[in-house]
Each structure stands twice: as C-alpha cells, then as structure tokens.
PDB file of C-alpha atoms in Angstrom:
ATOM      1  CA  MET A   3      69.625  77.171 129.088  1.00 63.00           C
ATOM      2  CA  ALA A   4      69.199  74.765 126.450  1.00 75.00           C
ATOM      3  CA  GLU A   5      71.926  73.610 124.058  1.00 92.00           C
ATOM      4  CA  LEU A   6      72.632  76.284 121.422  1.00 96.00           C
ATOM      5  CA  ILE A   7      73.973  74.049 118.407  1.00 96.00           C
ATOM      6  CA  LEU A   8      74.767  75.887 114.616  1.00 97.00           C
ATOM      7  CA  TYR A   9      75.289  73.749 112.025  1.00 95.00           C
ATOM      8  CA  GLU A  10      77.324  75.194 109.700  1.00 95.00           C
ATOM      9  CA  HIS A  11      81.097  74.810 107.438  1.00 92.00           C
ATOM     10  CA  PRO A  12      83.781  77.024 108.043  1.00 94.00           C
ATOM     11  CA  LEU A  13      84.001  78.005 104.446  1.00 94.00           C
ATOM     12  CA  SER A  14      80.608  79.218 104.702  1.00 95.00           C
ATOM     13  CA  PRO A  15      80.543  83.187 105.267  1.00 97.00           C
ATOM     14  CA  TYR A  16      76.677  82.874 105.720  1.00 97.00           C
ATOM     15  CA  ALA A  17      77.935  80.800 109.122  1.00 97.00           C
ATOM     16  CA  GLN A  18      81.037  82.635 109.893  1.00 98.00           C
ATOM     17  CA  LYS A  19      78.444  86.039 109.933  1.00 98.00           C
ATOM     18  CA  VAL A  20      76.467  84.076 112.905  1.00 98.00           C
ATOM     19  CA  LYS A  21      79.969  82.867 114.502  1.00 98.00           C
ATOM     20  CA  ILE A  22      81.433  85.965 114.784  1.00 98.00           C
ATOM     21  CA  SER A  23      77.900  87.216 116.710  1.00 98.00           C
ATOM     22  CA  LEU A  24      77.761  84.772 119.093  1.00 98.00           C
ATOM     23  CA  ARG A  25      81.423  85.068 119.981  1.00 98.00           C
ATOM     24  CA  GLU A  26      81.246  88.838 120.117  1.00 98.00           C
ATOM     25  CA  LYS A  27      78.287  88.380 123.025  1.00 98.00           C
ATOM     26  CA  ASP A  28      80.114  85.663 124.566  1.00 98.00           C
ATOM     27  CA  VAL A  29      77.656  83.086 123.877  1.00 98.00           C
ATOM     28  CA  PRO A  30      78.582  79.457 123.668  1.00 97.00           C
ATOM     29  CA  PHE A  31      77.552  77.300 121.121  1.00 98.00           C
ATOM     30  CA  ALA A  32      78.427  73.518 119.885  1.00 96.00           C
ATOM     31  CA  ALA A  33      79.391  74.312 116.064  1.00 96.00           C
ATOM     32  CA  ARG A  34      78.398  71.092 113.961  1.00 94.00           C
ATOM     33  CA  LEU A  35      79.370  70.050 110.279  1.00 91.00           C
ATOM     34  CA  PRO A  36      76.142  68.550 108.647  1.00 87.00           C
ATOM     35  CA  GLU A  37      76.178  64.778 108.420  1.00 74.00           C
ATOM     36  CA  GLY A  38      76.328  64.155 104.428  1.00 57.00           C
ATOM     37  CA  ILE A  39      76.487  68.303 103.432  1.00 60.00           C
ATOM     38  CA  GLY A  40      76.800  68.081 100.025  1.00 53.00           C
ATOM     39  CA  THR A  41      76.062  65.013  98.843  1.00 49.00           C
ATOM     40  CA  GLY A  42      72.021  66.676  98.228  1.00 52.00           C
ATOM     41  CA  ALA A  43      71.001  63.740 100.449  1.00 52.00           C
ATOM     42  CA  THR A  44      71.620  65.457 104.370  1.00 59.00           C
ATOM     43  CA  GLY A  45      70.112  64.033 107.516  1.00 57.00           C
ATOM     44  CA  GLY A  46      69.338  64.077 111.411  1.00 67.00           C
ATOM     45  CA  GLY A  47      68.805  67.032 112.642  1.00 72.00           C
ATOM     46  CA  PHE A  48      70.276  69.343 110.651  1.00 76.00           C
ATOM     47  CA  ALA A  49      67.593  68.131 107.426  1.00 69.00           C
ATOM     48  CA  LYS A  50      64.736  68.949 110.004  1.00 74.00           C
ATOM     49  CA  ALA A  51      66.378  72.726 110.928  1.00 71.00           C
ATOM     50  CA  ASN A  52      66.603  73.562 107.372  1.00 72.00           C
ATOM     51  CA  PRO A  53      64.064  72.087 103.945  1.00 72.00           C
ATOM     52  CA  ARG A  54      67.183  74.014 102.159  1.00 73.00           C
ATOM     53  CA  GLY A  55      69.944  71.742 103.162  1.00 74.00           C
ATOM     54  CA  GLU A  56      72.393  74.682 103.204  1.00 83.00           C
ATOM     55  CA  VAL A  57      74.007  75.906 105.813  1.00 92.00           C
ATOM     56  CA  PRO A  58      73.817  77.932 108.230  1.00 95.00           C
ATOM     57  CA  ALA A  59      70.895  76.045 110.828  1.00 95.00           C
ATOM     58  CA  LEU A  60      70.592  76.674 114.655  1.00 96.00           C
ATOM     59  CA  ILE A  61      68.828  74.898 117.061  1.00 96.00           C
ATOM     60  CA  HIS A  62      67.561  76.336 120.767  1.00 96.00           C
ATOM     61  CA  GLY A  63      65.710  73.787 122.347  1.00 94.00           C
ATOM     62  CA  ASP A  64      62.782  73.144 120.357  1.00 93.00           C
ATOM     63  CA  VAL A  65      63.585  76.524 118.130  1.00 96.00           C
ATOM     64  CA  GLN A  66      65.119  75.670 114.494  1.00 95.00           C
ATOM     65  CA  ILE A  67      65.742  78.494 112.532  1.00 95.00           C
ATOM     66  CA  PHE A  68      67.116  78.482 108.914  1.00 95.00           C
ATOM     67  CA  ASP A  69      68.625  81.451 106.580  1.00 95.00           C
ATOM     68  CA  SER A  70      71.634  83.634 107.973  1.00 97.00           C
ATOM     69  CA  THR A  71      70.062  86.224 108.645  1.00 97.00           C
ATOM     70  CA  ILE A  72      66.724  85.214 110.005  1.00 97.00           C
ATOM     71  CA  ILE A  73      69.221  83.654 112.924  1.00 98.00           C
ATOM     72  CA  LEU A  74      70.994  86.789 113.445  1.00 98.00           C
ATOM     73  CA  GLU A  75      68.038  88.268 114.633  1.00 98.00           C
ATOM     74  CA  TYR A  76      67.364  85.068 116.872  1.00 98.00           C
ATOM     75  CA  ILE A  77      70.482  86.191 118.338  1.00 98.00           C
ATOM     76  CA  GLU A  78      69.952  90.058 118.660  1.00 98.00           C
ATOM     77  CA  ASP A  79      66.813  89.094 119.813  1.00 98.00           C
ATOM     78  CA  VAL A  80      67.770  86.570 123.018  1.00 98.00           C
ATOM     79  CA  TRP A  81      71.071  87.905 124.290  1.00 98.00           C
ATOM     80  CA  PRO A  82      70.611  91.544 123.172  1.00 98.00           C
ATOM     81  CA  GLU A  83      74.016  92.909 124.918  1.00 97.00           C
ATOM     82  CA  PRO A  84      76.737  93.634 123.279  1.00 98.00           C
ATOM     83  CA  ALA A  85      74.151  94.984 121.004  1.00 98.00           C
ATOM     84  CA  MET A  86      75.319  94.197 116.972  1.00 98.00           C
ATOM     85  CA  LEU A  87      72.489  96.558 115.772  1.00 98.00           C
ATOM     86  CA  PRO A  88      73.319 100.177 115.442  1.00 97.00           C
ATOM     87  CA  ARG A  89      70.470 102.513 117.639  1.00 95.00           C
ATOM     88  CA  ALA A  90      68.804 104.690 115.219  1.00 96.00           C
ATOM     89  CA  ALA A  91      66.502 103.483 112.870  1.00 97.00           C
ATOM     90  CA  ALA A  92      68.146 104.576 109.882  1.00 97.00           C
ATOM     91  CA  GLU A  93      71.766 103.351 110.303  1.00 96.00           C
ATOM     92  CA  ARG A  94      69.722  99.995 111.465  1.00 97.00           C
ATOM     93  CA  ALA A  95      68.779 100.358 107.505  1.00 97.00           C
ATOM     94  CA  ARG A  96      72.054 101.396 106.495  1.00 97.00           C
ATOM     95  CA  VAL A  97      73.944  98.272 107.576  1.00 98.00           C
ATOM     96  CA  ARG A  98      70.766  95.570 106.983  1.00 98.00           C
ATOM     97  CA  MET A  99      71.332  96.896 103.644  1.00 97.00           C
ATOM     98  CA  ILE A 100      75.045  96.102 103.494  1.00 98.00           C
ATOM     99  CA  GLU A 101      74.764  92.956 104.477  1.00 98.00           C
ATOM    100  CA  ASP A 102      72.033  91.757 101.672  1.00 97.00           C
ATOM    101  CA  VAL A 103      74.329  93.478  98.778  1.00 97.00           C
ATOM    102  CA  MET A 104      77.625  91.252 101.083  1.00 98.00           C
ATOM    103  CA  ASP A 105      74.823  87.916 101.165  1.00 97.00           C
ATOM    104  CA  THR A 106      73.430  88.292  96.900  1.00 94.00           C
ATOM    105  CA  GLN A 107      76.214  90.360  94.677  1.00 96.00           C
ATOM    106  CA  PHE A 108      79.924  89.882  96.514  1.00 98.00           C
ATOM    107  CA  GLU A 109      78.952  86.285  97.802  1.00 97.00           C
ATOM    108  CA  ALA A 110      78.739  84.880  93.922  1.00 96.00           C
ATOM    109  CA  ILE A 111      82.568  86.178  92.840  1.00 97.00           C
ATOM    110  CA  THR A 112      84.073  84.778  96.321  1.00 97.00           C
ATOM    111  CA  TRP A 113      81.557  81.364  95.650  1.00 94.00           C
ATOM    112  CA  GLY A 114      82.417  81.590  91.694  1.00 95.00           C
ATOM    113  CA  LEU A 115      86.407  81.694  92.593  1.00 96.00           C
ATOM    114  CA  GLY A 116      86.024  78.422  94.609  1.00 93.00           C
ATOM    115  CA  GLU A 117      84.023  76.865  91.765  1.00 92.00           C
ATOM    116  CA  LEU A 118      87.073  77.627  90.197  1.00 94.00           C
ATOM    117  CA  ASN A 119      89.787  76.776  92.377  1.00 92.00           C
ATOM    118  CA  PHE A 120      88.173  73.750  94.429  1.00 90.00           C
ATOM    119  CA  PHE A 121      85.796  72.383  92.413  1.00 86.00           C
ATOM    120  CA  ARG A 122      87.947  72.893  88.962  1.00 88.00           C
ATOM    121  CA  ARG A 123      84.700  73.765  86.904  1.00 88.00           C
ATOM    122  CA  ALA A 124      87.061  75.532  83.873  1.00 93.00           C
ATOM    123  CA  GLU A 125      90.641  74.779  83.187  1.00 94.00           C
ATOM    124  CA  GLY A 126      93.457  77.276  81.604  1.00 97.00           C
ATOM    125  CA  VAL A 127      91.977  80.160  79.150  1.00 97.00           C
ATOM    126  CA  GLN A 128      88.159  79.947  80.786  1.00 97.00           C
ATOM    127  CA  LYS A 129      89.167  79.657  83.985  1.00 97.00           C
ATOM    128  CA  ASP A 130      91.434  83.078  83.587  1.00 98.00           C
ATOM    129  CA  ALA A 131      89.005  84.732  81.799  1.00 98.00           C
ATOM    130  CA  MET A 132      86.592  83.643  84.449  1.00 98.00           C
ATOM    131  CA  GLU A 133      89.195  85.015  87.187  1.00 98.00           C
ATOM    132  CA  ALA A 134      89.751  88.234  85.683  1.00 98.00           C
ATOM    133  CA  LYS A 135      86.513  88.661  85.747  1.00 98.00           C
ATOM    134  CA  ALA A 136      85.845  88.202  88.961  1.00 98.00           C
ATOM    135  CA  ARG A 137      88.860  90.228  89.804  1.00 98.00           C
ATOM    136  CA  GLN A 138      87.113  93.309  88.852  1.00 98.00           C
ATOM    137  CA  GLN A 139      83.621  92.668  90.267  1.00 98.00           C
ATOM    138  CA  ALA A 140      85.744  92.743  93.351  1.00 98.00           C
ATOM    139  CA  GLU A 141      87.659  95.653  92.843  1.00 98.00           C
ATOM    140  CA  ALA A 142      84.395  97.752  92.176  1.00 97.00           C
ATOM    141  CA  PHE A 143      82.537  96.509  94.977  1.00 97.00           C
ATOM    142  CA  PHE A 144      85.292  97.837  97.386  1.00 98.00           C
ATOM    143  CA  GLY A 145      84.750 101.159  96.136  1.00 97.00           C
ATOM    144  CA  VAL A 146      80.989 100.879  96.860  1.00 97.00           C
ATOM    145  CA  LEU A 147      82.124  99.700 100.498  1.00 98.00           C
ATOM    146  CA  GLU A 148      84.835 102.446 100.586  1.00 97.00           C
ATOM    147  CA  GLY A 149      81.508 104.485 100.284  1.00 97.00           C
ATOM    148  CA  TYR A 150      79.240 102.584 102.845  1.00 96.00           C
ATOM    149  CA  LEU A 151      82.012 102.903 105.692  1.00 98.00           C
ATOM    150  CA  GLY A 152      82.881 106.542 104.937  1.00 96.00           C
ATOM    151  CA  ASP A 153      85.023 108.247 107.596  1.00 96.00           C
ATOM    152  CA  ARG A 154      83.137 105.721 109.672  1.00 97.00           C
ATOM    153  CA  GLU A 155      85.757 103.238 112.357  1.00 98.00           C
ATOM    154  CA  TRP A 156      83.560 100.398 111.721  1.00 98.00           C
ATOM    155  CA  PHE A 157      80.574 100.094 108.976  1.00 98.00           C
ATOM    156  CA  ASN A 158      77.595  99.992 112.494  1.00 97.00           C
ATOM    157  CA  GLY A 159      79.778 103.173 112.942  1.00 96.00           C
ATOM    158  CA  ASP A 160      81.384 103.704 116.620  1.00 95.00           C
ATOM    159  CA  ARG A 161      81.947 100.077 117.827  1.00 97.00           C
ATOM    160  CA  PHE A 162      82.437  96.909 115.614  1.00 98.00           C
ATOM    161  CA  GLY A 163      78.795  95.242 114.978  1.00 98.00           C
ATOM    162  CA  TRP A 164      76.469  93.820 111.528  1.00 98.00           C
ATOM    163  CA  GLY A 165      77.790  95.603 109.248  1.00 98.00           C
ATOM    164  CA  ASP A 166      81.172  95.046 109.851  1.00 98.00           C
ATOM    165  CA  LEU A 167      80.787  91.038 110.689  1.00 98.00           C
ATOM    166  CA  SER A 168      78.127  91.058 107.388  1.00 98.00           C
ATOM    167  CA  VAL A 169      81.356  92.397 105.307  1.00 98.00           C
ATOM    168  CA  VAL A 170      84.278  90.343 106.852  1.00 98.00           C
ATOM    169  CA  PRO A 171      83.529  86.968 105.619  1.00 98.00           C
ATOM    170  CA  TYR A 172      83.379  87.764 102.206  1.00 98.00           C
ATOM    171  CA  LEU A 173      86.280  90.119 102.275  1.00 98.00           C
ATOM    172  CA  ASN A 174      88.481  87.230 103.798  1.00 98.00           C
ATOM    173  CA  GLY A 175      87.555  85.073 101.200  1.00 97.00           C
ATOM    174  CA  ALA A 176      88.285  87.318  98.487  1.00 98.00           C
ATOM    175  CA  ALA A 177      91.938  87.448 100.334  1.00 98.00           C
ATOM    176  CA  GLY A 178      92.634  84.121 100.078  1.00 96.00           C
ATOM    177  CA  PHE A 179      92.343  84.416  96.338  1.00 96.00           C
ATOM    178  CA  GLY A 180      94.749  86.673  96.332  1.00 97.00           C
ATOM    179  CA  ILE A 181      91.749  89.545  95.939  1.00 98.00           C
ATOM    180  CA  ARG A 182      92.721  92.170  98.708  1.00 98.00           C
ATOM    181  CA  PRO A 183      91.584  96.620  99.241  1.00 98.00           C
ATOM    182  CA  ALA A 184      93.964  98.330  97.602  1.00 98.00           C
ATOM    183  CA  ALA A 185      97.262  98.996 100.791  1.00 97.00           C
ATOM    184  CA  GLY A 186      96.527 102.489 102.612  1.00 97.00           C
ATOM    185  CA  SER A 187      92.577 102.717 101.745  1.00 98.00           C
ATOM    186  CA  ARG A 188      90.554 102.360 104.207  1.00 98.00           C
ATOM    187  CA  LEU A 189      88.955  99.383 103.345  1.00 98.00           C
ATOM    188  CA  ALA A 190      92.454  98.063 104.321  1.00 98.00           C
ATOM    189  CA  ALA A 191      92.619  99.916 107.269  1.00 98.00           C
ATOM    190  CA  TRP A 192      88.990  98.765 108.232  1.00 98.00           C
ATOM    191  CA  LEU A 193      90.217  95.160 107.048  1.00 98.00           C
ATOM    192  CA  ASP A 194      92.919  95.089 109.279  1.00 98.00           C
ATOM    193  CA  ARG A 195      91.073  96.093 112.677  1.00 98.00           C
ATOM    194  CA  ALA A 196      88.518  93.432 112.749  1.00 98.00           C
ATOM    195  CA  ASN A 197      90.959  90.678 111.823  1.00 98.00           C
ATOM    196  CA  ALA A 198      92.138  92.256 114.638  1.00 98.00           C
ATOM    197  CA  ARG A 199      89.088  90.804 116.512  1.00 98.00           C
ATOM    198  CA  GLU A 200      89.139  87.486 118.572  1.00 98.00           C
ATOM    199  CA  SER A 201      86.019  86.537 117.295  1.00 98.00           C
ATOM    200  CA  VAL A 202      86.809  87.405 113.558  1.00 98.00           C
ATOM    201  CA  ALA A 203      90.135  85.391 113.989  1.00 98.00           C
ATOM    202  CA  GLN A 204      88.779  82.258 115.274  1.00 98.00           C
ATOM    203  CA  ALA A 205      86.331  82.164 112.266  1.00 98.00           C
ATOM    204  CA  GLN A 206      89.289  82.836 110.077  1.00 97.00           C
ATOM    205  CA  ARG A 207      91.438  80.467 111.158  1.00 97.00           C
ATOM    206  CA  GLU A 208      89.091  77.241 111.262  1.00 96.00           C
ATOM    207  CA  SER A 209      88.335  78.667 107.638  1.00 94.00           C
ATOM    208  CA  VAL A 210      91.404  78.396 106.929  1.00 93.00           C
ATOM    209  CA  ALA A 211      92.181  74.856 108.291  1.00 92.00           C
ATOM    210  CA  SER A 212      89.045  73.617 106.468  1.00 89.00           C
ATOM    211  CA  ILE A 213      90.607  74.495 102.875  1.00 84.00           C
ATOM    212  CA  THR A 214      93.263  71.240 103.301  1.00 77.00           C
ATOM    213  CA  GLY A 215      90.121  69.041 103.123  1.00 68.00           C
ATOM    214  CA  MET A 216      89.076  70.304 100.253  1.00 71.00           C
ATOM    215  CA  ASN A 217      92.073  69.516  97.758  1.00 66.00           C
ATOM    216  CA  GLN A 218      90.342  65.964  96.793  1.00 64.00           C
ATOM    217  CA  VAL A 219      86.717  68.429  96.330  1.00 66.00           C
ATOM    218  CA  ASP A 220      87.224  68.103  92.955  1.00 64.00           C
ATOM    219  CA  GLN A 221      87.615  64.479  92.260  1.00 65.00           C
ATOM    220  CA  ALA A 222      84.136  63.693  94.573  1.00 60.00           C
ATOM    221  CA  VAL A 223      81.871  66.215  92.088  1.00 63.00           C
ATOM    222  CA  LYS A 224      83.440  64.469  88.757  1.00 64.00           C
ATOM    223  CA  ALA A 225      82.191  60.658  91.161  1.00 61.00           C
ATOM    224  CA  GLY A 226      78.696  61.891  91.515  1.00 59.00           C
ATOM    225  CA  LEU A 227      79.527  61.675  95.114  1.00 55.00           C
ATOM    226  CA  PHE A 228      79.499  65.950  95.889  1.00 63.00           C
ATOM    227  CA  LYS A 229      77.042  67.921  94.607  1.00 70.00           C
ATOM    228  CA  ARG A 230      76.943  71.611  94.406  1.00 71.00           C
ATOM    229  CA  GLN A 231      74.742  74.607  95.195  1.00 72.00           C
ATOM    230  CA  TYR A 232      73.765  77.395  92.245  1.00 76.00           C
ATOM    231  CA  ARG A 233      71.676  79.625  93.876  1.00 73.00           C
ATOM    232  CA  ASP A 234      69.743  82.853  92.039  1.00 84.00           C
ATOM    233  CA  HIS A 235      72.732  85.089  92.298  1.00 92.00           C
ATOM    234  CA  ARG A 236      75.223  82.300  91.814  1.00 93.00           C
ATOM    235  CA  LEU A 237      73.638  81.013  88.701  1.00 92.00           C
ATOM    236  CA  GLU A 238      73.804  84.296  87.370  1.00 94.00           C
ATOM    237  CA  TRP A 239      77.221  85.051  87.945  1.00 96.00           C
ATOM    238  CA  MET A 240      78.294  82.279  86.318  1.00 94.00           C
ATOM    239  CA  MET A 241      75.891  82.734  83.470  1.00 94.00           C
ATOM    240  CA  LYS A 242      77.405  86.712  83.084  1.00 95.00           C
ATOM    241  CA  THR A 243      81.162  85.722  83.628  1.00 97.00           C
ATOM    242  CA  GLY A 244      81.637  83.070  80.445  1.00 96.00           C
ATOM    243  CA  GLY A 245      80.358  79.950  82.599  1.00 95.00           C
ATOM    244  CA  THR A 246      77.145  79.275  80.821  1.00 94.00           C
ATOM    245  CA  ASP A 247      78.766  75.948  79.365  1.00 94.00           C
ATOM    246  CA  ILE A 248      79.830  74.949  83.128  1.00 91.00           C
ATOM    247  CA  VAL A 249      75.861  74.910  84.074  1.00 90.00           C
ATOM    248  CA  LEU A 250      74.850  72.996  81.189  1.00 89.00           C
ATOM    249  CA  LYS A 251      77.912  70.365  81.729  1.00 86.00           C
ATOM    250  CA  GLY A 252      77.079  70.010  85.089  1.00 82.00           C
ATOM    251  CA  LEU A 253      73.140  69.598  84.161  1.00 82.00           C
ATOM    252  CA  GLU A 254      74.090  66.962  81.469  1.00 80.00           C
ATOM    253  CA  ALA A 255      76.146  65.535  84.604  1.00 76.00           C
ATOM    254  CA  GLY A 256      74.099  65.582  87.251  1.00 72.00           C
ATOM    255  CA  ASN A 257      76.118  67.589  90.154  1.00 71.00           C
ATOM    256  CA  ILE A 258      74.370  70.645  90.119  1.00 73.00           C
ATOM    257  CA  ARG A 259      71.226  71.397  92.388  1.00 67.00           C
ATOM    258  CA  PHE A 260      69.420  74.504  92.384  1.00 65.00           C
ATOM    259  CA  THR A 261      68.257  75.930  95.697  1.00 60.00           C
ATOM    260  CA  GLY A 262      66.368  78.969  97.350  1.00 51.00           C
ATOM    261  CA  PRO A 263      67.860  82.454  97.800  1.00 45.00           C
ATOM    262  CA  GLY A 264      70.653  82.504 100.030  1.00 42.00           C
ATOM    263  CA  THR A 265      70.913  81.623 103.061  1.00 43.00           C
TER     264      THR A 265
END
C-alpha cells in the first residue's frame, strides 16, 4: 500500500482531527512539518498538495488532498472501520454541524488567544480586555456544546467518533490558556473521557511538546520572517474583539496574509 503522508503542525486543531481519526483506525502514517511553514513561501510536496499553504494536507500515493473535513471523508471512505461517522443520516448531519461550528467559530477564539500569547499581538490593557472577551465567548460555547452532548456519552452517540474528534482539539487548546468547562459539568466529564483515549492523548502530547518552539516566534514575526494567516473567521474575531488596530498594523508591517476558509 502507498505510504500515507500527513503534512501538519502539532498545534493545529485541524491537523489533530486527522491524526486522531487515523490513530483510531490504526492507519500508519508519516507526519511531516511543511518546509518554510509560516513564512508565506512554503514549497515541496506540501505546496503542490495544498495551494492555500495551510496544514493539513494528505498525500496517499498519487492522491493529494487538502482541507481537514475532506481529508476526514477520504479516510472514512478508504478505511471505513471503525466508523467515525454515525450510521443514521440525521446523526451524521448533527456531528458535521458540530465540526463546522468548532472549525469556524470556536477556532477563532483559540487562534486569537494564540495571537495574544504566542505572537504578542497586544500587550497590557488591550490584551487583558481581549482575553476577557475570549473567555466569555468560550464559556458561552461550552453551553452550546452541553446542548449538543445532551445525555450522550459521546458527541457521536454511544461511541467515540467524528463529533468528538472535532471538539476535543479545540477544548484542549482553550484549556492551554486556562479556559476549561466548569468542574462537574457533563462537558468536563466528556473531556476527561476523550483525553483518556490514546489517539487524543498522543495528539495532545505532541501539541504540548511543540509549544516550547513558540517561545521566540513573536520575534520572528517582528523581523518579517513569519507571516500570520488571517482566514475569514479569524479576521472577524479580531475586528469584533478589539483588535482592529492589530490587523491594520499587521497589514502595514506586511506580517499577515489572508487566505481562504479554514482548513
């Protein structure tokens, strides 16, 4: 069988979704960090596979795929067992909607927190105010997620699957900034169950290990060596959460770039 190559970054929740699915299905793959990631000038097989220049990208023989949702669908088609999608059409639609909400709305919050803490886009009073808004936004989403979870053991239903792998990377990302579901809540209990799975735990270990490499990344941004990607929902978050001047300064400095919808 052709080698499966996943271009990824351990901090990317989009890439984590894919890794969790592959590991749940026990599909071997080679994880690679794209050359020149973050510079706006990526090359090699990654650039060919994904014209957006964003992770993840999957290469399987002659097949080249970008966008995490399309990659998950491909994985489900090629390696159908164990199934990550529920059987019933309505339940499949429900978990796909959960994925979309997390990918486009919740992701903007955790990304914004990364902009403030890793990339030092704001300091002092502005940073404190934006972080406070991010916490309020995330905690409001926790209520929405409690509704999606209901009395189920998993977002997917009676077993771990698509709905769960679409949520856990984002909640772990928020937890890294000190924002967690309320102790004793159904969502907190679900998060404990999800993190106990080896597929999730491994992705989280990889994510945490990669944070040490982010210590000086703000200096690389200031030096013009690293460009930030402002997708549609990320730009909206910045503008609504008190970061309009951050966007304008980034444009003036040439250290941000705009891309298409989230992958």
